Amino acid sequence: MYNTDLPDRAELPGTARLVRSTVVAALVAAALLVTAILPAEFGIDPTGIGRALGLAQMGEIKASLAANANAGEMAPATSTGPAKPVVEESVVARPVVAEPPSTVSTTGAPTQRQDTVTVTLKHGQAAEFKLAMRKDASVRYEWSTAGVPVNYDTHGDPVDAPKDFYHGYGKGRNKTGDAGTLIAAFDGKHGWFWRNRSGTDVTITLRTSGEYEKIERVL
């Protein structure tokens, strides 16, 4: 009735062999956990093998991205309500006053102006400055720190922007400065968001020159 021979009892693995196999499998799993999984997923590398294989760096990046996401690293998509008063800010050329959001004029010639503003951020703090600009208006800008890197996001919000709207011009991590020309994609407010993750205080200086009606701190 059956064509397959059943194994003899002597051929079956004994209890000691099964225990030994289980212990070996557990040791292999523990070794993989310590040398590969913990470094690659969480940046924890107690043996140093993960860093030598490049896994610890991967885990550190994942942990940093998770921390930034939990802390709200992305700049707010839109600004609602009255802007916060300017704190630790100095202004050169023209006074900068925090003002409630307002519409941008679409008539008349673009306003030519230039400003220099500075802001000091403690660890974990953020700041955001916006220029009121008309569509296709251009502004030359340059911002820098005193050698301490920050994370930044350059973006714009149109007049009456819908919820969760986002239009980015560029962003980066661990940068000490950036410069270029910003051309407004639409009527609205366009500018820079910075967050200090360096562990020490950092002072940011922003210089702008071009076609915009005003500059204000919105965060």
Short mmCIF file of C-alpha atoms in Angstrom, two decimals:
data_model
loop_
_atom_site.label_atom_id
_atom_site.label_comp_id
_atom_site.label_asym_id
_atom_site.label_seq_id
_atom_site.Cartn_x
_atom_site.Cartn_y
_atom_site.Cartn_z
CA MET A 1 0.00 0.00 0.00
CA TYR A 2 2.90 2.36 0.74
CA ASN A 3 5.92 2.52 -1.52
CA THR A 4 7.97 4.86 0.70
CA ASP A 5 10.08 3.25 3.40
CA LEU A 6 9.70 4.77 6.84
CA PRO A 7 13.01 5.81 8.44
CA ASP A 8 14.35 3.70 11.26
CA ARG A 9 14.28 5.16 14.75
CA ALA A 10 18.08 5.24 14.70
CA GLU A 11 18.00 7.55 11.68
CA LEU A 12 15.80 10.16 13.42
CA PRO A 13 17.66 13.07 15.13
CA GLY A 14 17.93 12.66 18.87
CA THR A 15 16.94 15.17 21.54
CA ALA A 16 20.53 16.31 22.04
CA ARG A 17 20.95 16.96 18.33
CA LEU A 18 17.72 18.95 18.18
CA VAL A 19 18.75 21.05 21.19
CA ARG A 20 22.19 21.65 19.66
CA SER A 21 20.63 22.74 16.35
CA THR A 22 18.24 25.09 18.15
CA VAL A 23 21.07 26.67 20.14
CA VAL A 24 23.18 27.14 16.99
CA ALA A 25 20.24 28.75 15.16
CA ALA A 26 19.62 31.10 18.10
CA LEU A 27 23.29 32.12 18.20
CA VAL A 28 23.30 32.81 14.45
CA ALA A 29 20.14 34.91 14.76
CA ALA A 30 21.62 36.87 17.67
CA ALA A 31 24.83 37.48 15.71
CA LEU A 32 22.85 38.77 12.72
CA LEU A 33 20.79 41.01 15.00
CA VAL A 34 23.86 42.61 16.59
CA THR A 35 26.06 42.89 13.50
CA ALA A 36 23.50 43.68 10.76
CA ILE A 37 19.92 44.44 11.81
CA LEU A 38 20.59 46.86 14.70
CA PRO A 39 23.22 48.90 12.78
CA ALA A 40 21.19 49.01 9.54
CA GLU A 41 17.82 49.87 11.11
CA PHE A 42 18.66 51.89 14.22
CA GLY A 43 22.32 52.96 13.90
CA ILE A 44 23.24 50.85 16.98
CA ASP A 45 26.59 49.14 16.42
CA PRO A 46 27.99 47.57 19.62
CA THR A 47 30.55 45.42 17.76
CA GLY A 48 31.80 47.91 15.16
CA ILE A 49 31.21 45.39 12.37
CA GLY A 50 28.15 47.28 11.12
CA ARG A 51 30.16 50.49 10.60
CA ALA A 52 32.89 48.57 8.78
CA LEU A 53 30.25 47.15 6.43
CA GLY A 54 28.56 50.54 5.97
CA LEU A 55 25.37 49.43 7.73
CA ALA A 56 25.69 51.73 10.74
CA GLN A 57 25.75 54.82 8.51
CA MET A 58 22.53 53.63 6.89
CA GLY A 59 20.88 53.20 10.28
CA GLU A 60 22.02 56.65 11.44
CA ILE A 61 20.48 58.23 8.34
CA LYS A 62 17.19 56.38 8.96
CA ALA A 63 17.15 57.47 12.60
CA SER A 64 17.88 61.09 11.64
CA LEU A 65 15.10 61.13 9.03
CA ALA A 66 12.65 59.67 11.55
CA ALA A 67 13.61 62.30 14.14
CA ASN A 68 13.19 65.10 11.61
CA ALA A 69 9.78 63.76 10.54
CA ASN A 70 8.58 63.58 14.15
CA ALA A 71 9.81 67.12 14.81
CA GLY A 72 7.95 68.50 11.76
CA GLU A 73 11.04 69.07 9.64
CA MET A 74 9.00 70.05 6.59
CA ALA A 75 8.20 73.73 6.50
CA PRO A 76 4.52 74.65 6.92
CA ALA A 77 2.74 74.57 3.56
CA THR A 78 0.83 77.76 4.22
CA SER A 79 0.88 80.54 6.80
CA THR A 80 -2.42 81.40 8.50
CA GLY A 81 -3.26 83.96 11.14
CA PRO A 82 -1.17 86.91 12.30
CA ALA A 83 2.57 86.52 11.92
CA LYS A 84 4.66 86.15 15.08
CA PRO A 85 6.65 89.15 16.30
CA VAL A 86 10.25 89.38 15.19
CA VAL A 87 12.59 87.99 17.87
CA GLU A 88 16.39 88.31 17.93
CA GLU A 89 16.33 90.06 14.56
CA SER A 90 18.28 93.04 13.25
CA VAL A 91 17.50 94.84 10.01
CA VAL A 92 19.69 96.92 7.71
CA ALA A 93 18.54 99.26 4.88
CA ARG A 94 14.80 98.99 5.60
CA PRO A 95 12.91 98.11 8.77
CA VAL A 96 11.40 94.63 8.84
CA VAL A 97 8.12 94.35 10.73
CA ALA A 98 6.11 91.19 11.22
CA GLU A 99 2.75 91.84 9.57
CA PRO A 100 -0.43 89.83 9.15
CA PRO A 101 -0.68 87.97 5.82
CA SER A 102 -1.97 90.20 3.02
CA THR A 103 -2.56 89.96 -0.70
CA VAL A 104 0.10 91.06 -3.18
CA SER A 105 -0.65 93.98 -5.43
CA THR A 106 -1.01 93.04 -9.08
CA THR A 107 -0.98 96.57 -10.47
CA GLY A 108 1.79 99.08 -11.00
CA ALA A 109 5.51 98.56 -11.40
CA PRO A 110 7.33 96.04 -9.15
CA THR A 111 8.91 97.55 -6.04
CA GLN A 112 12.70 97.57 -6.04
CA ARG A 113 14.27 97.20 -2.60
CA GLN A 114 17.00 95.47 -0.66
CA ASP A 115 17.21 94.20 2.91
CA THR A 116 19.56 92.43 5.26
CA VAL A 117 18.14 90.49 8.20
CA THR A 118 19.72 88.25 10.84
CA VAL A 119 18.17 85.71 13.18
CA THR A 120 19.71 83.53 15.91
CA LEU A 121 18.35 80.01 16.46
CA LYS A 122 18.96 77.71 19.39
CA HIS A 123 19.14 73.94 18.93
CA GLY A 124 15.86 72.66 17.49
CA GLN A 125 14.48 76.13 16.75
CA ALA A 126 13.18 77.20 13.33
CA ALA A 127 12.60 80.49 11.51
CA GLU A 128 10.94 81.48 8.25
CA PHE A 129 11.16 84.71 6.21
CA LYS A 130 8.93 85.46 3.23
CA LEU A 131 8.99 88.10 0.45
CA ALA A 132 5.73 89.45 -1.01
CA MET A 133 6.29 89.09 -4.78
CA ARG A 134 4.34 89.23 -8.01
CA LYS A 135 4.49 86.45 -10.59
CA ASP A 136 7.78 86.44 -12.59
CA ALA A 137 9.39 89.00 -10.24
CA SER A 138 13.01 88.15 -9.47
CA VAL A 139 15.15 88.56 -6.36
CA ARG A 140 18.84 88.03 -5.84
CA TYR A 141 19.47 86.42 -2.46
CA GLU A 142 22.29 85.14 -0.30
CA TRP A 143 22.11 83.60 3.16
CA SER A 144 24.90 82.22 5.29
CA THR A 145 25.81 81.10 8.79
CA ALA A 146 29.04 81.49 10.75
CA GLY A 147 30.12 77.98 9.81
CA VAL A 148 27.36 76.13 11.69
CA PRO A 149 25.15 74.04 9.33
CA VAL A 150 21.35 74.22 9.22
CA ASN A 151 18.54 72.53 7.29
CA TYR A 152 16.63 74.76 4.87
CA ASP A 153 13.62 74.74 2.54
CA THR A 154 13.00 77.49 -0.06
CA HIS A 155 9.35 77.54 -1.12
CA GLY A 156 6.38 79.76 -1.99
CA ASP A 157 2.71 80.17 -1.11
CA PRO A 158 0.24 81.77 -3.54
CA VAL A 159 -2.51 84.15 -2.50
CA ASP A 160 -5.42 82.10 -1.10
CA ALA A 161 -3.36 78.89 -1.28
CA PRO A 162 -5.38 75.68 -0.84
CA LYS A 163 -4.72 73.50 2.19
CA ASP A 164 -1.54 71.39 2.01
CA PHE A 165 -0.29 73.36 -1.02
CA TYR A 166 3.49 73.20 -1.50
CA HIS A 167 5.74 74.71 -4.19
CA GLY A 168 9.46 74.24 -3.57
CA TYR A 169 12.42 76.05 -5.10
CA GLY A 170 15.08 73.99 -3.33
CA LYS A 171 16.06 72.52 0.03
CA GLY A 172 19.03 70.94 1.75
CA ARG A 173 20.47 69.49 4.95
CA ASN A 174 23.54 70.54 6.92
CA LYS A 175 24.27 73.61 4.77
CA THR A 176 26.11 76.77 5.81
CA GLY A 177 24.68 78.96 3.04
CA ASP A 178 23.06 79.34 -0.35
CA ALA A 179 22.81 82.06 -3.03
CA GLY A 180 21.07 82.62 -6.34
CA THR A 181 18.05 84.21 -8.02
CA LEU A 182 14.49 83.40 -6.97
CA ILE A 183 11.84 83.95 -9.68
CA ALA A 184 8.29 83.94 -8.33
CA ALA A 185 6.11 81.25 -9.91
CA PHE A 186 2.93 83.09 -8.89
CA ASP A 187 1.63 86.07 -6.93
CA GLY A 188 2.21 85.36 -3.28
CA LYS A 189 4.89 84.97 -0.63
CA HIS A 190 8.19 83.27 -1.30
CA GLY A 191 11.11 82.66 1.02
CA TRP A 192 13.22 80.50 3.30
CA PHE A 193 12.63 78.15 6.21
CA TRP A 194 15.55 77.13 8.42
CA ARG A 195 15.85 74.70 11.33
CA ASN A 196 18.90 74.35 13.60
CA ARG A 197 19.86 70.72 14.28
CA SER A 198 23.52 71.43 15.05
CA GLY A 199 23.40 71.24 18.85
CA THR A 200 24.65 74.82 19.26
CA ASP A 201 23.29 78.32 18.63
CA VAL A 202 23.52 79.53 15.04
CA THR A 203 23.10 83.01 13.54
CA ILE A 204 21.74 83.24 9.97
CA THR A 205 22.20 86.35 7.81
CA LEU A 206 19.91 86.83 4.78
CA ARG A 207 20.50 89.48 2.09
CA THR A 208 17.89 90.17 -0.59
CA SER A 209 17.75 92.60 -3.51
CA GLY A 210 15.13 92.85 -6.25
CA GLU A 211 11.44 93.08 -7.07
CA TYR A 212 9.41 92.56 -3.92
CA GLU A 213 7.03 94.65 -1.87
CA LYS A 214 8.04 93.65 1.66
CA ILE A 215 9.90 91.10 3.75
CA GLU A 216 8.48 89.62 6.93
CA ARG A 217 9.18 86.90 9.44
CA VAL A 218 6.26 84.46 9.50
CA LEU A 219 7.73 81.87 11.91
#
